[in-house]
Tab-separated table of N, CA and C in Angstrom:
chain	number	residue	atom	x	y	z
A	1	UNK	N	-5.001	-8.069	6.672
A	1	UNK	CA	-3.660	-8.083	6.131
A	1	UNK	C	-3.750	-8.157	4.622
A	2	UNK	N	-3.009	-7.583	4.163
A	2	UNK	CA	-2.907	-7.834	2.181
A	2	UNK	C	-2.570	-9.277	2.014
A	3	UNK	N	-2.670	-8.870	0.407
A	3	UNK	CA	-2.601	-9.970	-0.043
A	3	UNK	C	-1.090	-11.192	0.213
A	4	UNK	N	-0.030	-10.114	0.079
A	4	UNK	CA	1.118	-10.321	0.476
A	4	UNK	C	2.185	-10.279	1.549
A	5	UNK	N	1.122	-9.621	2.738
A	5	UNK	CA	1.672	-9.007	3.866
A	5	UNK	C	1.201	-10.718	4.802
A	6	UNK	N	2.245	-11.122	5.661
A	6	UNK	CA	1.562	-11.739	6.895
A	6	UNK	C	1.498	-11.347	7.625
A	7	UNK	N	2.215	-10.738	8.312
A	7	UNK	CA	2.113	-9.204	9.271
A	7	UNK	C	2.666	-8.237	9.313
A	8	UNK	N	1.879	-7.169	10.214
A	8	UNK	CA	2.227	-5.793	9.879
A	8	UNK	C	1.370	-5.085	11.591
A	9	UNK	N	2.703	-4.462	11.333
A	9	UNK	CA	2.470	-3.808	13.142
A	9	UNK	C	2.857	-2.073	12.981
A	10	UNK	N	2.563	-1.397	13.311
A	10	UNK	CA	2.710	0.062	14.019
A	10	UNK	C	3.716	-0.187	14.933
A	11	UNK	N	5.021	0.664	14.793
A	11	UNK	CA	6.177	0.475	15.292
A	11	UNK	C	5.781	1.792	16.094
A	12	UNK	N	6.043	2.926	15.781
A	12	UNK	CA	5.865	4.175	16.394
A	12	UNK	C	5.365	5.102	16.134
A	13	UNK	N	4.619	6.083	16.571
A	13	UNK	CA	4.177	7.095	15.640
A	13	UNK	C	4.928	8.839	16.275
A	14	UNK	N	5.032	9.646	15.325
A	14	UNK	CA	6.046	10.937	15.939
A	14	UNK	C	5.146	12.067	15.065
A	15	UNK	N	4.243	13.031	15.439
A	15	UNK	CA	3.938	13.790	14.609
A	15	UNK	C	3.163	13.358	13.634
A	16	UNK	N	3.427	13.072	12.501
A	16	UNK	CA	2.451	12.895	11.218
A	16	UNK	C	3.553	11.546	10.482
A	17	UNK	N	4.275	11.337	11.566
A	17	UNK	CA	5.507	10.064	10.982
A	17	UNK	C	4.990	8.848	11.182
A	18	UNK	N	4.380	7.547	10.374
A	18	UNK	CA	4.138	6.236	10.914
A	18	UNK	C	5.264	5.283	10.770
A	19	UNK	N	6.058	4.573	11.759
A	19	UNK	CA	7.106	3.076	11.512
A	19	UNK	C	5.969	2.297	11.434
A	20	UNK	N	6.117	1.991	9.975
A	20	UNK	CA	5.690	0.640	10.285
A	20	UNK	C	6.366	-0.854	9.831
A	21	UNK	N	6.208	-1.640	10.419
A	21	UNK	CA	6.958	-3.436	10.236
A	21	UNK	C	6.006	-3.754	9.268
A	22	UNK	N	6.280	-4.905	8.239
A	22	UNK	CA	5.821	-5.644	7.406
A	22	UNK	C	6.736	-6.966	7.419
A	23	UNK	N	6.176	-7.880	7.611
A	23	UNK	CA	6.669	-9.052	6.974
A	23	UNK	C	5.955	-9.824	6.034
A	24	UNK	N	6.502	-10.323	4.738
A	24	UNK	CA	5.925	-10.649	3.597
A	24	UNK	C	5.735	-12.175	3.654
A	25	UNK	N	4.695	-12.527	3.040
A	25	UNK	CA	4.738	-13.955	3.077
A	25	UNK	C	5.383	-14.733	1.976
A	26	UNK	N	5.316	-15.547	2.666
A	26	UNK	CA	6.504	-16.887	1.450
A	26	UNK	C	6.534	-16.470	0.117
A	27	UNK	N	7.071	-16.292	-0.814
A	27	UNK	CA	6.222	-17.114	-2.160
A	27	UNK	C	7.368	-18.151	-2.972
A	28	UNK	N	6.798	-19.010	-2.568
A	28	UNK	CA	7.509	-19.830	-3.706
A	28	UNK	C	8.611	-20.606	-2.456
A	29	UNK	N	10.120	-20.828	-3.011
A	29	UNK	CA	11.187	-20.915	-2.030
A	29	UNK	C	11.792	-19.844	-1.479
A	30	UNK	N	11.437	-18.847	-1.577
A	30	UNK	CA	12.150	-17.938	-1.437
A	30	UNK	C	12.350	-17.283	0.108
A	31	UNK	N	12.956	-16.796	0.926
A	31	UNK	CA	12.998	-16.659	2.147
A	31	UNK	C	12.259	-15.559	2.202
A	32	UNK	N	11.382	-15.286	3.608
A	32	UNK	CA	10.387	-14.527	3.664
A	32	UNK	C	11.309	-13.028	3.558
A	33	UNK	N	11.038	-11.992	3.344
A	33	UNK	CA	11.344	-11.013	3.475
A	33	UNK	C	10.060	-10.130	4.727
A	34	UNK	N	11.138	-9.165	5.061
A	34	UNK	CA	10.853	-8.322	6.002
A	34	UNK	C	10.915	-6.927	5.321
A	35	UNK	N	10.257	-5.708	5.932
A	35	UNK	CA	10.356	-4.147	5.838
A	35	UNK	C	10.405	-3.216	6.785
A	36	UNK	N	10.372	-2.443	7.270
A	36	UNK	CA	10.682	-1.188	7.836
A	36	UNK	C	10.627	0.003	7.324
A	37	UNK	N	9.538	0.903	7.348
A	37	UNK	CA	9.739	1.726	6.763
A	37	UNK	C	8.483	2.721	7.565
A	38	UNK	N	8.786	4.180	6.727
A	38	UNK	CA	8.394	4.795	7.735
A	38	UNK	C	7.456	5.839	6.398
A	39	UNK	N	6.146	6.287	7.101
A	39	UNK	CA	4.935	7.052	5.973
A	39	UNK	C	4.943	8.376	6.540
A	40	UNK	N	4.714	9.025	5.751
A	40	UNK	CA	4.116	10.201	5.925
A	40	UNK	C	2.996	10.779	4.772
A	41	UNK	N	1.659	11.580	5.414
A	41	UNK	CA	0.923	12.200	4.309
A	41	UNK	C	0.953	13.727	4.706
A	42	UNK	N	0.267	14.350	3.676
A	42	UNK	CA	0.134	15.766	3.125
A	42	UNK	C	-1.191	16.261	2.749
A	43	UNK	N	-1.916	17.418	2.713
A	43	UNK	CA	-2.718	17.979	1.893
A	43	UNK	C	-2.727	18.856	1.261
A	44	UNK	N	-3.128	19.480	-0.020
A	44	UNK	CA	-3.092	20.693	-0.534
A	44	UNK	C	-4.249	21.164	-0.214
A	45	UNK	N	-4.554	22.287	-0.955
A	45	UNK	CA	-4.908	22.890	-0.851
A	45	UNK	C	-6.550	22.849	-1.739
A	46	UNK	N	-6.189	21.835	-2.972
A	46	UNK	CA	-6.887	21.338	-4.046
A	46	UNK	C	-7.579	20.397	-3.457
A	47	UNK	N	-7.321	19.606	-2.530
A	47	UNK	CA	-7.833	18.580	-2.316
A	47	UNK	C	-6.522	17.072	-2.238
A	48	UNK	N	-5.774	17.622	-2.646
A	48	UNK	CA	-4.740	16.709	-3.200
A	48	UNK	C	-4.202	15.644	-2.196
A	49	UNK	N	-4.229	14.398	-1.597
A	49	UNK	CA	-3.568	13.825	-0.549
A	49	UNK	C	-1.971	13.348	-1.506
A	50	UNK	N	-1.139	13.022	-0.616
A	50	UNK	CA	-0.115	12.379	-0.981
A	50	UNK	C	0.394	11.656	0.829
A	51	UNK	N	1.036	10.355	0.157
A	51	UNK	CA	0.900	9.538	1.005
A	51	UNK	C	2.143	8.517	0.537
A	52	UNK	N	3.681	9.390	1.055
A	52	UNK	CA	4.936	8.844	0.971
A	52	UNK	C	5.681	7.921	1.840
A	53	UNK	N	6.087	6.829	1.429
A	53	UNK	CA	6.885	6.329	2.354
A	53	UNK	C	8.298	5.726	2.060
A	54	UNK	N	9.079	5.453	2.822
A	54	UNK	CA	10.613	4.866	2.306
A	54	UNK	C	11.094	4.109	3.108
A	55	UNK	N	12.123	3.374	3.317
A	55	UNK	CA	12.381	2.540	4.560
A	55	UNK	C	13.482	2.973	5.493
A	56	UNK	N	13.908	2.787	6.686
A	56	UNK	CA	14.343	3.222	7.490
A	56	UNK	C	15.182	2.215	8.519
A	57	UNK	N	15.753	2.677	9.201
A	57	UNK	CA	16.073	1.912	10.044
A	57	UNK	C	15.819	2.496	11.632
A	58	UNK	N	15.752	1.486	12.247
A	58	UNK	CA	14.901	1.998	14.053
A	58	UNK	C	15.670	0.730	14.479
A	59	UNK	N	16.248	1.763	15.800
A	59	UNK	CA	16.386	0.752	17.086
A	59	UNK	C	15.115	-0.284	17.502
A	60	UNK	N	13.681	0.295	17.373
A	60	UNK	CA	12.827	-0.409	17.895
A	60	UNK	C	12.447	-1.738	16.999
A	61	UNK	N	13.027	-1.759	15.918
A	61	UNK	CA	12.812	-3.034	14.963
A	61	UNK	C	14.129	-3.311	14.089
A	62	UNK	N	14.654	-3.734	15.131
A	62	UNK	CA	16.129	-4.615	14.361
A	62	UNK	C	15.857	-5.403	13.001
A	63	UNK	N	16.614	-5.646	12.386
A	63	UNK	CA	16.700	-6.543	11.601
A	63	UNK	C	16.468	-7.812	12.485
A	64	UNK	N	16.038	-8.869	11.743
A	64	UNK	CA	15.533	-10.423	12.149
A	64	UNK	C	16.239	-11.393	11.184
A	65	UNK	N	17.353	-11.777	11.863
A	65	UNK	CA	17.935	-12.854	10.564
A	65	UNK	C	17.405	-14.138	10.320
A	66	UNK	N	15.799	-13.888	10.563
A	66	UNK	CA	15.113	-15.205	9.712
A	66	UNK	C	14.618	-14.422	8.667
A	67	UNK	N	14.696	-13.456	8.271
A	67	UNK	CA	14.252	-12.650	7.168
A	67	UNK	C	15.521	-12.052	6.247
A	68	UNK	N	14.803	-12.381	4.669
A	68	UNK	CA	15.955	-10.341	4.089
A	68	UNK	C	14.755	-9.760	4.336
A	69	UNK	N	15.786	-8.382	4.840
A	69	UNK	CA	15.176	-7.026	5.007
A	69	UNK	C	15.051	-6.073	3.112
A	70	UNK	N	14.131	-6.210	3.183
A	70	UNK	CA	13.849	-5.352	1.768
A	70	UNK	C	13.782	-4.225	1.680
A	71	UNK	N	14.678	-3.776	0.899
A	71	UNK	CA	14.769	-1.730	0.734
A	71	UNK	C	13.516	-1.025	-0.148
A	72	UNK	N	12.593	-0.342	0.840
A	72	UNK	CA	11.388	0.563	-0.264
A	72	UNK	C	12.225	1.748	-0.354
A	73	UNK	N	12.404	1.899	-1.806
A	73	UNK	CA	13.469	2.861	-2.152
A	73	UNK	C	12.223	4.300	-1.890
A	74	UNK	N	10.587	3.742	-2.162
A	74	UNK	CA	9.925	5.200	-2.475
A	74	UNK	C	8.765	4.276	-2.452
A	75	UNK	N	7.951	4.581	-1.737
A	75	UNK	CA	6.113	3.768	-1.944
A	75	UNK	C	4.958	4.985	-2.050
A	76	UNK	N	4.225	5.137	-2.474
A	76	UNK	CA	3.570	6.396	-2.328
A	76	UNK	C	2.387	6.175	-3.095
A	77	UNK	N	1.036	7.195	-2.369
A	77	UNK	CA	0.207	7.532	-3.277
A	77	UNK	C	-0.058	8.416	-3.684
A	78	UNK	N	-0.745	9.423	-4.713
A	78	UNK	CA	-1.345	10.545	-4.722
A	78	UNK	C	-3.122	10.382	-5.393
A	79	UNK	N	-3.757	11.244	-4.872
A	79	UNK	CA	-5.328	10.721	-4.581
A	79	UNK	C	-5.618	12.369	-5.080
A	80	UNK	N	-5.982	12.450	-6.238
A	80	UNK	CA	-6.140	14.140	-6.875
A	80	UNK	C	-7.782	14.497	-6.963
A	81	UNK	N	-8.095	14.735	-6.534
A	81	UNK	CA	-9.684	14.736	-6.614
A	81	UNK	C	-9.867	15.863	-8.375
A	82	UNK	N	-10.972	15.232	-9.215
A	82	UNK	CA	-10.741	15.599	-10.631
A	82	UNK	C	-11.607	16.868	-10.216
A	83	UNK	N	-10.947	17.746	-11.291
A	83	UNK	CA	-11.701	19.668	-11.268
A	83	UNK	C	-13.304	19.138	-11.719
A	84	UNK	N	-13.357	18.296	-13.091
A	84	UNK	CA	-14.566	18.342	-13.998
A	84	UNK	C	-15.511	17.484	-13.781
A	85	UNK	N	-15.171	16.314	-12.153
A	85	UNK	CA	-16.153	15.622	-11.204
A	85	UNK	C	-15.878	15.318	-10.199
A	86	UNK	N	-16.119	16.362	-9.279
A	86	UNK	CA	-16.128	16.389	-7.944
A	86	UNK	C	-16.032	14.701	-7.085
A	87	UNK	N	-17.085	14.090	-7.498
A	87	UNK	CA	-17.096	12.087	-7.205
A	87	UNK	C	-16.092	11.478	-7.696
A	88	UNK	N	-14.998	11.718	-8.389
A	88	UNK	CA	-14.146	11.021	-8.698
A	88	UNK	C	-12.471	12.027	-8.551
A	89	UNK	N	-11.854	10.738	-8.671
A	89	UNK	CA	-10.483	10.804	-7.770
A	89	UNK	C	-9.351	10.356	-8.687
A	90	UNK	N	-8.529	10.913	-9.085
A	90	UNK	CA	-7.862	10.118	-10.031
A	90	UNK	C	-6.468	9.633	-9.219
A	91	UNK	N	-6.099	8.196	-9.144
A	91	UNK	CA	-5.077	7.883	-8.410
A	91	UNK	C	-3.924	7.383	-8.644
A	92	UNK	N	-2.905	7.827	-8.352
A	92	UNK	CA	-1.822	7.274	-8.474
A	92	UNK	C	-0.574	6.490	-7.689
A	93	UNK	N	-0.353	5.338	-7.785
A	93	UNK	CA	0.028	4.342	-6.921
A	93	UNK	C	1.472	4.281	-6.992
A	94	UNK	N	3.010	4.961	-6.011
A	94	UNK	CA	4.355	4.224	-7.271
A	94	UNK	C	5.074	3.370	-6.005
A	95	UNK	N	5.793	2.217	-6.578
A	95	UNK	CA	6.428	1.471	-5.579
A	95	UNK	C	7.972	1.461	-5.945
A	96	UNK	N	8.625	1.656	-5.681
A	96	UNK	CA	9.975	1.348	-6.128
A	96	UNK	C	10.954	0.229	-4.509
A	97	UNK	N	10.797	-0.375	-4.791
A	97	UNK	CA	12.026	-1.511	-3.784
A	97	UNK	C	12.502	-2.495	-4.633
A	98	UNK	N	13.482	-2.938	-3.282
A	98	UNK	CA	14.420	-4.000	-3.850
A	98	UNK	C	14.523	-5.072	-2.787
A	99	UNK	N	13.773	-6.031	-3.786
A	99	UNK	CA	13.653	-6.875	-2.529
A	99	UNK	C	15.111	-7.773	-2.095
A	100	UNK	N	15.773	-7.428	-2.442
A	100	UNK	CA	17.418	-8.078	-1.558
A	100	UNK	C	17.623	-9.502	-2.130
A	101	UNK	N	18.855	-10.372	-2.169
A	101	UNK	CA	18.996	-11.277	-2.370
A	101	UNK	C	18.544	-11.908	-3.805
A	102	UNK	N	19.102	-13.017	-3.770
A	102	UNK	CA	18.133	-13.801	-4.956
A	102	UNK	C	16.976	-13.959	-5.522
A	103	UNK	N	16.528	-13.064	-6.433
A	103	UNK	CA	15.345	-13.450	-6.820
A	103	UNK	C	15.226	-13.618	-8.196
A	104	UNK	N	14.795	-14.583	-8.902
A	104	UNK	CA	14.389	-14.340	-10.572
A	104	UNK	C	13.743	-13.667	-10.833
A	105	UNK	N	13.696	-13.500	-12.175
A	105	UNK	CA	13.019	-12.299	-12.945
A	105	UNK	C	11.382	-12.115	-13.027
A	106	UNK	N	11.462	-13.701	-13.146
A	106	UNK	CA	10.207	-14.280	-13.675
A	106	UNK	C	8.933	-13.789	-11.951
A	107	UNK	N	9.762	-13.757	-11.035
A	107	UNK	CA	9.084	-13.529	-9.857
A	107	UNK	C	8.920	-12.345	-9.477
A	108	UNK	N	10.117	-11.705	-9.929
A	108	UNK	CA	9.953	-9.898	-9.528
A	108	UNK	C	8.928	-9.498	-10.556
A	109	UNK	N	8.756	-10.093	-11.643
A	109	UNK	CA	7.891	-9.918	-12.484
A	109	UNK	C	6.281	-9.767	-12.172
A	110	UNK	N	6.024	-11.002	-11.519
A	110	UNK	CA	4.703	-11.192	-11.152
A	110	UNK	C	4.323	-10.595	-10.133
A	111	UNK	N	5.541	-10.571	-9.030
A	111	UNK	CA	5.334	-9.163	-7.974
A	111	UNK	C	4.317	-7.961	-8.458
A	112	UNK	N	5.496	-7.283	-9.304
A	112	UNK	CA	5.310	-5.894	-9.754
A	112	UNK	C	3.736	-6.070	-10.313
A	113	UNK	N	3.267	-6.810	-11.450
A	113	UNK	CA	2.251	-6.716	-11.357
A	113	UNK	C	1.039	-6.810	-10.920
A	114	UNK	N	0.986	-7.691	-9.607
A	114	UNK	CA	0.398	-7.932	-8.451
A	114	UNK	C	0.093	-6.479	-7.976
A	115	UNK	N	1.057	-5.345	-7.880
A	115	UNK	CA	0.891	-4.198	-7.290
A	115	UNK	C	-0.046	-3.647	-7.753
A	116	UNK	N	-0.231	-3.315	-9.101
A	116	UNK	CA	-1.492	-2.726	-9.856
A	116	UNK	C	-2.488	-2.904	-9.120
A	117	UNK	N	-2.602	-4.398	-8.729
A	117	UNK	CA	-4.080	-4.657	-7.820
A	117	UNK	C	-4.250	-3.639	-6.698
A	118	UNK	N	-3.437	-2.830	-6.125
A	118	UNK	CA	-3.428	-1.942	-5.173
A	118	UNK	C	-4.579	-1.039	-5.191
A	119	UNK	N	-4.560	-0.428	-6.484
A	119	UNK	CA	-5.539	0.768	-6.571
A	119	UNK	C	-7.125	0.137	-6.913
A	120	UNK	N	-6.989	-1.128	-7.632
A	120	UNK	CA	-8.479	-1.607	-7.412
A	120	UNK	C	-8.970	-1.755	-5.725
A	121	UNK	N	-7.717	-2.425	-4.904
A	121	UNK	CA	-8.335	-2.481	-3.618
A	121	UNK	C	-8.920	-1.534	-3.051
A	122	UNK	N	-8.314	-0.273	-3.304
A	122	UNK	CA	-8.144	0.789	-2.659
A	122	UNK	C	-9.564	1.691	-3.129
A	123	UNK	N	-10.341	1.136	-4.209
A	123	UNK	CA	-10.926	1.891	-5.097
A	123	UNK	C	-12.505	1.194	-4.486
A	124	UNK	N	-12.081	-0.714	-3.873
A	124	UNK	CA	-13.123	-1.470	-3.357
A	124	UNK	C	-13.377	-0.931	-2.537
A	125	UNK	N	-12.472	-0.257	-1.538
A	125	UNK	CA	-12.266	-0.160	0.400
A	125	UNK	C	-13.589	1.319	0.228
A	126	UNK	N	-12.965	2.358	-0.473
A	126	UNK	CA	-13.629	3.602	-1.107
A	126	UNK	C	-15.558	3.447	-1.100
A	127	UNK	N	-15.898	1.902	-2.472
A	127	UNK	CA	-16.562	2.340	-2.681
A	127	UNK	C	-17.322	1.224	-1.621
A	128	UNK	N	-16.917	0.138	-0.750
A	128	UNK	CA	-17.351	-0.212	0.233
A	128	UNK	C	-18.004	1.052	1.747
A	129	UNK	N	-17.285	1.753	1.428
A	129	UNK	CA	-16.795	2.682	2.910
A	129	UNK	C	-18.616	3.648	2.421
A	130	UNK	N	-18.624	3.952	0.777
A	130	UNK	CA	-19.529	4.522	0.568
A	130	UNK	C	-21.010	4.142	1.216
A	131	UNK	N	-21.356	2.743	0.573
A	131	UNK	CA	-22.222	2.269	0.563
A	131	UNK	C	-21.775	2.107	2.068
A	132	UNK	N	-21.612	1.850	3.038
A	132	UNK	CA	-22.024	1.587	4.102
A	132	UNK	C	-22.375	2.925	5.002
A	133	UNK	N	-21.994	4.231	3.928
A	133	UNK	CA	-22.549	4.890	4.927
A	133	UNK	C	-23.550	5.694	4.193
A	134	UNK	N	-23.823	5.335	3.068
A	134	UNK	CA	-25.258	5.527	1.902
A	134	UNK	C	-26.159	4.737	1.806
A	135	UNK	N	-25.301	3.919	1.733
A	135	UNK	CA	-26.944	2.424	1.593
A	135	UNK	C	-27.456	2.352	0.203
A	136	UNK	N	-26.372	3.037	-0.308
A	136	UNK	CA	-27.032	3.432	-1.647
A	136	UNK	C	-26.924	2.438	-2.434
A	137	UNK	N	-25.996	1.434	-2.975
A	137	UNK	CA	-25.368	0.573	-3.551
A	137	UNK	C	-24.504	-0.599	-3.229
A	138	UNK	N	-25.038	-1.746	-3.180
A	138	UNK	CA	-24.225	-2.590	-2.725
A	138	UNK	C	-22.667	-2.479	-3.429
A	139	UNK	N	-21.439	-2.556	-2.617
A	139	UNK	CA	-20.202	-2.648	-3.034
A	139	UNK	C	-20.086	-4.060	-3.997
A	140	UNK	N	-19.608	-3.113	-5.188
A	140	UNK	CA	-18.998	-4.251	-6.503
A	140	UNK	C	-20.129	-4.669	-6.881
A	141	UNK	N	-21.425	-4.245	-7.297
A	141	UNK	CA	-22.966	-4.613	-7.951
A	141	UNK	C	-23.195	-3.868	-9.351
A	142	UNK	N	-23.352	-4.577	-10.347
A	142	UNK	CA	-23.732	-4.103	-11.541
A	142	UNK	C	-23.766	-2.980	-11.263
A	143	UNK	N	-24.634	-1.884	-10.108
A	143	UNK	CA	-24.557	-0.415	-10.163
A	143	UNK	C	-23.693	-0.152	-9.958
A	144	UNK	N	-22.622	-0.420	-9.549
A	144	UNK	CA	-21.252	0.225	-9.126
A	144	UNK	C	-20.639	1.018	-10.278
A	145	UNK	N	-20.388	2.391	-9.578
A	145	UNK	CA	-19.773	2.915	-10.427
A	145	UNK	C	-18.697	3.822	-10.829
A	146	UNK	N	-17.188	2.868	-9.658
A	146	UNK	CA	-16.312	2.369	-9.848
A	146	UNK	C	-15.515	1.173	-10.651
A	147	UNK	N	-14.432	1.376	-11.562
A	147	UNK	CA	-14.119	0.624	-12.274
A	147	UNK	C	-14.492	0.093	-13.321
A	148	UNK	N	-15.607	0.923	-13.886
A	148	UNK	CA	-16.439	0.392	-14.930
A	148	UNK	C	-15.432	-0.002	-16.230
């Protein structure tokens, strides 16, 4: 589970469509929030993935009034593989929601930048996934050469 997620389930899948549930964990006083929302990806032709999602509503996952339900206005990635090095990927991460209800600034604040951490994870999972099927480099070791 992320850093911020306490759970997260596969609601349905239709074609190349994923529902999926999220519920967020605490932070602070704030009442947990919930999501719903639904992904889809793409390929070009370049190599290009994109990997959109927005939120939705489904009979199969009501709203839960021990939660706010939080609106992902747009979540997405795009993963461009570079012309001038084949080994590298240039990525782009965008989130746009609203997490509902009361929240200060000072918290949506620290949210948002919490997200950034996304593409380092995403960049760990990558160069973990490598080395385990290279052997070449332990993941996150002085040789690493990601994130330098």
């Amino acid at each position: 589970m992320g850093r911020h997620n306490e759970q997260g389930k596969l609601v349905e899948t239709k074609n190349n469509y994923h529902v999926i549930y999220n519920i967020l964990k605490r932070i602070g006083f704030l009442t947990k929030r919930d999501a719903l929302t639904v992904f889809s990806s793409f390929h070009e032709k370049d190599g290009t993935i994109y990997a959109v999602g927005t939120s939705i509503e489904n009979m199969k996952q009501q709203e839960n009034p021990m939660y706010v339900r939080a609106n992902v206005n747009m979540a997405g990635w795009v993963l461009k593989p570079l012309e001038y090095d084949p080994n590298s990927t240039h990525v782009t991460y965008i989130l746009s929601c609203d997490p509902k209800g009361v929240v200060p600034k000072s918290l949506v604040n620290w949210f948002t930048e919490q997200q950034g951490m996304n593409v380092r994870k995403l960049g760990n999972f990558v160069e973990k996934k490598l080395w385990n099927e290279n052997q070449d480099l332990p993941p996150n070791s002085d040789e690493s050469f990601l994130f330098k």
